[in-house]
PDB file of C-alpha atoms in Angstrom:
ATOM      1  CA  MET A   1    -105.529  16.227  43.442  1.00 48.00           C
ATOM      2  CA  PHE A   2    -102.418  17.660  45.155  1.00 48.00           C
ATOM      3  CA  PHE A   3     -99.716  15.654  47.121  1.00 50.00           C
ATOM      4  CA  ALA A   4     -97.364  17.259  49.550  1.00 53.00           C
ATOM      5  CA  PRO A   5     -93.666  16.621  48.804  1.00 53.00           C
ATOM      6  CA  ALA A   6     -92.216  13.828  50.970  1.00 52.00           C
ATOM      7  CA  PRO A   7     -89.962  15.116  53.756  1.00 54.00           C
ATOM      8  CA  LEU A   8     -86.859  12.996  52.372  1.00 50.00           C
ATOM      9  CA  PHE A   9     -86.860  15.143  49.121  1.00 48.00           C
ATOM     10  CA  LEU A  10     -87.414  18.292  50.887  1.00 48.00           C
ATOM     11  CA  SER A  11     -84.358  17.666  53.069  1.00 52.00           C
ATOM     12  CA  LEU A  12     -82.273  16.912  49.895  1.00 50.00           C
ATOM     13  CA  ALA A  13     -83.244  20.009  48.164  1.00 51.00           C
ATOM     14  CA  SER A  14     -82.844  22.356  51.075  1.00 54.00           C
ATOM     15  CA  SER A  15     -79.543  20.858  52.668  1.00 54.00           C
ATOM     16  CA  PRO A  16     -77.077  19.742  49.932  1.00 57.00           C
ATOM     17  CA  ALA A  17     -74.220  17.592  51.390  1.00 55.00           C
ATOM     18  CA  PRO A  18     -71.060  19.560  51.938  1.00 58.00           C
ATOM     19  CA  ILE A  19     -68.081  18.741  49.745  1.00 59.00           C
ATOM     20  CA  LEU A  20     -65.147  17.612  51.749  1.00 59.00           C
ATOM     21  CA  ALA A  21     -61.533  18.357  50.844  1.00 54.00           C
ATOM     22  CA  PRO A  22     -59.239  15.390  50.459  1.00 57.00           C
ATOM     23  CA  SER A  23     -57.230  14.604  53.637  1.00 57.00           C
ATOM     24  CA  ILE A  24     -53.382  14.626  53.248  1.00 55.00           C
ATOM     25  CA  GLU A  25     -51.731  12.237  55.653  1.00 58.00           C
ATOM     26  CA  PRO A  26     -48.087  12.752  56.494  1.00 60.00           C
ATOM     27  CA  ALA A  27     -45.730  10.474  54.673  1.00 57.00           C
ATOM     28  CA  SER A  28     -44.660   7.494  56.570  1.00 68.00           C
ATOM     29  CA  LEU A  29     -41.284   7.133  57.950  1.00 67.00           C
ATOM     30  CA  ALA A  30     -40.234   4.260  55.426  1.00 60.00           C
ATOM     31  CA  ALA A  31     -41.339   6.605  52.590  1.00 63.00           C
ATOM     32  CA  ARG A  32     -39.309   9.378  54.013  1.00 65.00           C
ATOM     33  CA  ILE A  33     -36.062   7.095  54.357  1.00 58.00           C
ATOM     34  CA  ALA A  34     -36.680   5.904  50.779  1.00 54.00           C
ATOM     35  CA  ALA A  35     -36.875   9.505  49.361  1.00 57.00           C
ATOM     36  CA  ALA A  36     -33.766  10.434  51.103  1.00 54.00           C
ATOM     37  CA  ALA A  37     -31.679   7.438  50.176  1.00 50.00           C
ATOM     38  CA  PRO A  38     -28.967   7.768  47.353  1.00 49.00           C
ATOM     39  CA  GLN A  39     -30.196   7.015  43.924  1.00 45.00           C
ATOM     40  CA  GLU A  40     -27.938   3.902  43.576  1.00 41.00           C
ATOM     41  CA  ARG A  41     -29.691   2.423  46.656  1.00 43.00           C
ATOM     42  CA  ARG A  42     -33.033   2.789  45.081  1.00 39.00           C
ATOM     43  CA  TYR A  43     -32.310   1.590  41.580  1.00 45.00           C
ATOM     44  CA  GLY A  44     -29.155  -0.413  41.798  1.00 78.00           C
ATOM     45  CA  TYR A  45     -25.597  -0.271  40.782  1.00 90.00           C
ATOM     46  CA  ALA A  46     -24.447   0.374  37.161  1.00 91.00           C
ATOM     47  CA  TRP A  47     -21.677  -2.372  37.605  1.00 94.00           C
ATOM     48  CA  ASN A  48     -23.661  -5.360  38.704  1.00 94.00           C
ATOM     49  CA  PRO A  49     -22.168  -8.566  36.864  1.00 96.00           C
ATOM     50  CA  SER A  50     -22.965 -12.115  37.731  1.00 97.00           C
ATOM     51  CA  TRP A  51     -19.670 -13.127  35.948  1.00 97.00           C
ATOM     52  CA  VAL A  52     -17.031 -11.351  33.972  1.00 98.00           C
ATOM     53  CA  LEU A  53     -14.577 -12.385  31.243  1.00 98.00           C
ATOM     54  CA  CYS A  54     -11.159 -10.707  31.367  1.00 98.00           C
ATOM     55  CA  ILE A  55      -8.715 -11.023  28.507  1.00 98.00           C
ATOM     56  CA  GLY A  56      -5.539  -9.260  27.931  1.00 98.00           C
ATOM     57  CA  ALA A  57      -1.604  -9.105  28.077  1.00 98.00           C
ATOM     58  CA  TYR A  58       1.044  -8.787  30.701  1.00 97.00           C
ATOM     59  CA  GLN A  59       4.556  -7.695  30.738  1.00 96.00           C
ATOM     60  CA  SER A  60       6.500 -10.201  32.740  1.00 92.00           C
ATOM     61  CA  GLU A  61       9.538  -9.731  34.902  1.00 92.00           C
ATOM     62  CA  SER A  62      10.652 -13.161  36.240  1.00 89.00           C
ATOM     63  CA  ASP A  63      13.541 -14.949  37.681  1.00 90.00           C
ATOM     64  CA  PHE A  64      13.980 -18.905  37.345  1.00 88.00           C
ATOM     65  CA  ASP A  65      16.620 -21.500  37.176  1.00 87.00           C
ATOM     66  CA  THR A  66      18.427 -21.568  33.634  1.00 83.00           C
ATOM     67  CA  PHE A  67      20.614 -24.533  34.085  1.00 77.00           C
ATOM     68  CA  LEU A  68      23.326 -22.972  32.219  1.00 73.00           C
ATOM     69  CA  ALA A  69      27.104 -23.250  33.642  1.00 68.00           C
ATOM     70  CA  GLY A  70      27.861 -19.649  32.810  1.00 65.00           C
ATOM     71  CA  PRO A  71      26.003 -16.303  32.894  1.00 67.00           C
ATOM     72  CA  SER A  72      22.855 -15.941  30.958  1.00 75.00           C
ATOM     73  CA  SER A  73      20.179 -13.540  30.059  1.00 83.00           C
ATOM     74  CA  VAL A  74      16.525 -13.812  29.640  1.00 86.00           C
ATOM     75  CA  ASP A  75      14.419 -12.046  27.048  1.00 90.00           C
ATOM     76  CA  GLN A  76      10.666 -12.477  27.962  1.00 92.00           C
ATOM     77  CA  ASP A  77       7.868 -11.695  25.427  1.00 94.00           C
ATOM     78  CA  LEU A  78       4.381 -10.501  26.285  1.00 95.00           C
ATOM     79  CA  ALA A  79       2.218 -13.056  28.433  1.00 96.00           C
ATOM     80  CA  TYR A  80      -1.444 -13.462  27.339  1.00 98.00           C
ATOM     81  CA  ALA A  81      -3.962 -14.490  29.948  1.00 98.00           C
ATOM     82  CA  ALA A  82      -7.816 -14.939  30.177  1.00 98.00           C
ATOM     83  CA  ASP A  83      -9.714 -14.985  33.504  1.00 98.00           C
ATOM     84  CA  VAL A  84     -13.394 -15.817  34.356  1.00 98.00           C
ATOM     85  CA  VAL A  85     -14.810 -14.549  37.629  1.00 98.00           C
ATOM     86  CA  ILE A  86     -18.066 -15.554  38.997  1.00 98.00           C
ATOM     87  CA  TYR A  87     -19.325 -12.777  41.454  1.00 98.00           C
ATOM     88  CA  ASN A  88     -21.808 -12.683  44.494  1.00 97.00           C
ATOM     89  CA  TRP A  89     -22.649  -8.947  45.402  1.00 96.00           C
ATOM     90  CA  GLU A  90     -23.593  -7.883  48.848  1.00 94.00           C
ATOM     91  CA  GLY A  91     -24.272  -4.037  48.475  1.00 92.00           C
ATOM     92  CA  GLU A  92     -20.876  -2.476  47.856  1.00 94.00           C
ATOM     93  CA  ARG A  93     -18.692  -5.685  48.204  1.00 95.00           C
ATOM     94  CA  GLY A  94     -18.458  -8.317  45.681  1.00 96.00           C
ATOM     95  CA  MET A  95     -16.776 -11.736  46.347  1.00 97.00           C
ATOM     96  CA  GLY A  96     -15.872 -14.077  43.403  1.00 97.00           C
ATOM     97  CA  LEU A  97     -14.426 -17.349  42.374  1.00 98.00           C
ATOM     98  CA  GLU A  98     -11.850 -16.892  39.525  1.00 98.00           C
ATOM     99  CA  PHE A  99     -10.404 -19.351  36.976  1.00 98.00           C
ATOM    100  CA  GLY A 100      -7.513 -18.463  34.708  1.00 98.00           C
ATOM    101  CA  LEU A 101      -5.204 -19.633  31.915  1.00 98.00           C
ATOM    102  CA  ALA A 102      -1.981 -17.822  31.001  1.00 97.00           C
ATOM    103  CA  ARG A 103       0.659 -18.443  28.426  1.00 97.00           C
ATOM    104  CA  THR A 104       4.267 -17.113  28.610  1.00 94.00           C
ATOM    105  CA  THR A 105       7.298 -17.367  26.366  1.00 94.00           C
ATOM    106  CA  ALA A 106      11.126 -16.655  26.940  1.00 91.00           C
ATOM    107  CA  THR A 107      14.419 -17.023  25.442  1.00 90.00           C
ATOM    108  CA  VAL A 108      17.332 -17.847  27.563  1.00 88.00           C
ATOM    109  CA  SER A 109      20.702 -16.826  25.934  1.00 85.00           C
ATOM    110  CA  SER A 110      23.972 -17.916  27.229  1.00 76.00           C
ATOM    111  CA  THR A 111      26.638 -15.342  27.618  1.00 69.00           C
ATOM    112  CA  GLY A 112      29.267 -17.774  28.760  1.00 64.00           C
ATOM    113  CA  VAL A 113      29.581 -21.746  28.582  1.00 61.00           C
ATOM    114  CA  GLY A 114      26.360 -23.320  27.150  1.00 62.00           C
ATOM    115  CA  THR A 115      23.656 -23.276  24.558  1.00 76.00           C
ATOM    116  CA  GLY A 116      20.535 -21.040  24.847  1.00 81.00           C
ATOM    117  CA  TYR A 117      17.119 -22.224  24.536  1.00 88.00           C
ATOM    118  CA  ASP A 118      13.410 -21.286  24.427  1.00 91.00           C
ATOM    119  CA  VAL A 119      10.915 -21.733  27.207  1.00 92.00           C
ATOM    120  CA  GLU A 120       7.120 -21.896  26.721  1.00 95.00           C
ATOM    121  CA  SER A 121       5.042 -22.030  29.926  1.00 96.00           C
ATOM    122  CA  TYR A 122       1.313 -22.608  30.712  1.00 97.00           C
ATOM    123  CA  ARG A 123      -0.293 -21.945  33.882  1.00 96.00           C
ATOM    124  CA  VAL A 124      -3.974 -22.776  35.122  1.00 98.00           C
ATOM    125  CA  SER A 125      -4.967 -21.016  38.325  1.00 98.00           C
ATOM    126  CA  ALA A 126      -7.961 -20.728  40.774  1.00 98.00           C
ATOM    127  CA  GLY A 127      -8.481 -18.346  43.572  1.00 98.00           C
ATOM    128  CA  LEU A 128     -10.722 -15.607  45.203  1.00 98.00           C
ATOM    129  CA  ARG A 129     -11.462 -12.016  44.124  1.00 98.00           C
ATOM    130  CA  ILE A 130     -12.925  -9.280  46.423  1.00 98.00           C
ATOM    131  CA  ALA A 131     -14.188  -6.008  44.715  1.00 98.00           C
ATOM    132  CA  ASP A 132     -15.631  -2.748  46.188  1.00 97.00           C
ATOM    133  CA  ARG A 133     -17.813  -0.688  43.739  1.00 94.00           C
ATOM    134  CA  GLY A 134     -18.259   2.000  46.356  1.00 91.00           C
ATOM    135  CA  SER A 135     -21.300   3.848  47.891  1.00 88.00           C
ATOM    136  CA  ASP A 136     -21.732   6.363  45.133  1.00 88.00           C
ATOM    137  CA  ASP A 137     -21.403   4.095  42.052  1.00 86.00           C
ATOM    138  CA  PRO A 138     -18.003   5.223  40.670  1.00 92.00           C
ATOM    139  CA  ILE A 139     -16.547   4.393  37.428  1.00 95.00           C
ATOM    140  CA  TRP A 140     -13.659   2.539  39.048  1.00 96.00           C
ATOM    141  CA  ILE A 141     -13.927  -0.674  40.929  1.00 97.00           C
ATOM    142  CA  PRO A 142     -10.824  -1.826  42.693  1.00 98.00           C
ATOM    143  CA  TYR A 143     -10.357  -5.436  43.445  1.00 98.00           C
ATOM    144  CA  ALA A 144      -7.758  -7.690  45.186  1.00 98.00           C
ATOM    145  CA  ARG A 145      -6.985 -11.327  44.376  1.00 98.00           C
ATOM    146  CA  VAL A 146      -5.190 -14.411  45.661  1.00 98.00           C
ATOM    147  CA  GLY A 147      -5.064 -17.981  44.662  1.00 98.00           C
ATOM    148  CA  VAL A 148      -2.989 -21.062  43.598  1.00 98.00           C
ATOM    149  CA  ASN A 149      -1.734 -22.240  40.228  1.00 98.00           C
ATOM    150  CA  TYR A 150      -0.061 -25.053  38.460  1.00 98.00           C
ATOM    151  CA  LYS A 151       2.610 -24.218  35.922  1.00 97.00           C
ATOM    152  CA  ARG A 152       4.059 -26.266  33.002  1.00 96.00           C
ATOM    153  CA  ASP A 153       7.499 -25.209  31.400  1.00 94.00           C
ATOM    154  CA  ASP A 154       8.179 -26.816  28.045  1.00 94.00           C
ATOM    155  CA  SER A 155      11.743 -26.086  26.938  1.00 90.00           C
ATOM    156  CA  SER A 156      13.987 -26.700  23.920  1.00 88.00           C
ATOM    157  CA  GLY A 157      16.834 -27.184  26.332  1.00 82.00           C
ATOM    158  CA  PRO A 158      17.104 -28.462  29.974  1.00 81.00           C
ATOM    159  CA  GLY A 159      14.291 -26.382  31.238  1.00 79.00           C
ATOM    160  CA  ASP A 160      11.327 -28.799  31.270  1.00 91.00           C
ATOM    161  CA  ALA A 161       9.566 -28.525  34.698  1.00 93.00           C
ATOM    162  CA  ASP A 162       6.187 -28.283  36.267  1.00 95.00           C
ATOM    163  CA  GLY A 163       4.970 -27.477  39.718  1.00 96.00           C
ATOM    164  CA  PHE A 164       2.407 -25.617  41.941  1.00 98.00           C
ATOM    165  CA  GLY A 165       2.486 -22.065  43.232  1.00 98.00           C
ATOM    166  CA  TRP A 166       0.628 -19.297  44.472  1.00 98.00           C
ATOM    167  CA  TYR A 167      -0.211 -15.645  43.473  1.00 98.00           C
ATOM    168  CA  ALA A 168      -1.594 -12.546  44.891  1.00 98.00           C
ATOM    169  CA  GLY A 169      -2.362  -9.129  43.182  1.00 98.00           C
ATOM    170  CA  GLY A 170      -5.007  -6.552  42.499  1.00 98.00           C
ATOM    171  CA  GLY A 171      -6.313  -4.264  39.911  1.00 98.00           C
ATOM    172  CA  VAL A 172      -9.084  -1.586  39.028  1.00 98.00           C
ATOM    173  CA  ASP A 173     -11.959  -2.107  36.698  1.00 98.00           C
ATOM    174  CA  PHE A 174     -12.405   1.394  34.950  1.00 98.00           C
ATOM    175  CA  ARG A 175     -15.924   0.626  33.548  1.00 95.00           C
ATOM    176  CA  ILE A 176     -17.150   2.071  30.260  1.00 95.00           C
ATOM    177  CA  GLY A 177     -20.963   1.748  30.686  1.00 91.00           C
ATOM    178  CA  SER A 178     -22.396  -1.431  32.661  1.00 92.00           C
ATOM    179  CA  ASN A 179     -20.941  -4.112  30.431  1.00 96.00           C
ATOM    180  CA  PHE A 180     -17.201  -3.266  29.679  1.00 98.00           C
ATOM    181  CA  ALA A 181     -14.204  -2.234  31.562  1.00 98.00           C
ATOM    182  CA  LEU A 182     -10.463  -1.587  31.097  1.00 98.00           C
ATOM    183  CA  THR A 183      -8.468  -3.058  33.773  1.00 98.00           C
ATOM    184  CA  PRO A 184      -4.915  -2.527  34.755  1.00 98.00           C
ATOM    185  CA  SER A 185      -3.556  -5.437  36.904  1.00 98.00           C
ATOM    186  CA  LEU A 186      -0.586  -6.309  38.793  1.00 98.00           C
ATOM    187  CA  ILE A 187       0.292  -9.882  40.085  1.00 98.00           C
ATOM    188  CA  TYR A 188       3.177 -11.347  42.095  1.00 98.00           C
ATOM    189  CA  GLY A 189       3.798 -15.101  42.205  1.00 97.00           C
ATOM    190  CA  GLU A 190       6.110 -17.906  43.035  1.00 97.00           C
ATOM    191  CA  ASN A 191       6.020 -21.498  41.716  1.00 97.00           C
ATOM    192  CA  GLN A 192       8.048 -24.618  42.209  1.00 96.00           C
ATOM    193  CA  ALA A 193       8.587 -24.967  38.288  1.00 94.00           C
ATOM    194  CA  ASN A 194      12.142 -23.995  37.910  1.00 92.00           C
ATOM    195  CA  ASN A 195      11.962 -21.926  41.293  1.00 94.00           C
ATOM    196  CA  THR A 196      10.087 -19.177  39.435  1.00 94.00           C
ATOM    197  CA  THR A 197       9.404 -15.824  40.953  1.00 95.00           C
ATOM    198  CA  GLU A 198       7.661 -13.322  38.915  1.00 95.00           C
ATOM    199  CA  TRP A 199       5.787  -9.846  38.605  1.00 96.00           C
ATOM    200  CA  LEU A 200       3.088  -9.314  35.920  1.00 97.00           C
ATOM    201  CA  PHE A 201       2.018  -5.935  34.689  1.00 97.00           C
ATOM    202  CA  GLY A 202      -0.896  -6.083  32.639  1.00 97.00           C
ATOM    203  CA  LEU A 203      -3.832  -4.380  30.780  1.00 98.00           C
ATOM    204  CA  LEU A 204      -6.959  -6.244  30.264  1.00 98.00           C
ATOM    205  CA  GLY A 205     -10.423  -5.947  28.599  1.00 98.00           C
ATOM    206  CA  THR A 206     -13.277  -7.022  31.068  1.00 98.00           C
ATOM    207  CA  PHE A 207     -16.545  -7.968  29.652  1.00 98.00           C
ATOM    208  CA  ALA A 208     -19.364  -8.129  32.221  1.00 97.00           C
ATOM    209  CA  PHE A 209     -22.499 -10.333  31.933  1.00 96.00           C
TER     210      PHE A 209
END
């Protein structure tokens, strides 16, 4: 007995389905903008710390009351300081709260009437810091800082004193990788303790976390 092929099978055999080429849709506007954006906008900044620890030394040039009857000279040693800065970044700009501790020593020598003495000073500080890491992720990140401090002078002579003051300054973090920077810094400050005015020129190591 012979059966005629069904019409469905005949149509499949005689008319194979055409193979369609994949359609290519134009890229969306958001995708084109993302592709044209600078690399640091897509992948983030190399310098992006939540907080930093700065440790270093300063050369101090200060003027304060010496309480000597005659002329005197002041020989100042290096000042040592440590700062912690807690950052909040918004794009290029970073704003931080900074807290610091510094120690300075000086020898007051009499060139007239009176006896020389040594002064050891400690100061604690708190302030604001604003940093700019740029639009093209450079290796230098400048910052400005301002704040208040409390200073205590312990003297082997008549110079014991304490008081409040203020400071302002700035610096540049020259980053070496993403977690360390060398930081030259400049600070000017005034304090009630012995009517102190001072300039501090320093170099610090900055550890980023």
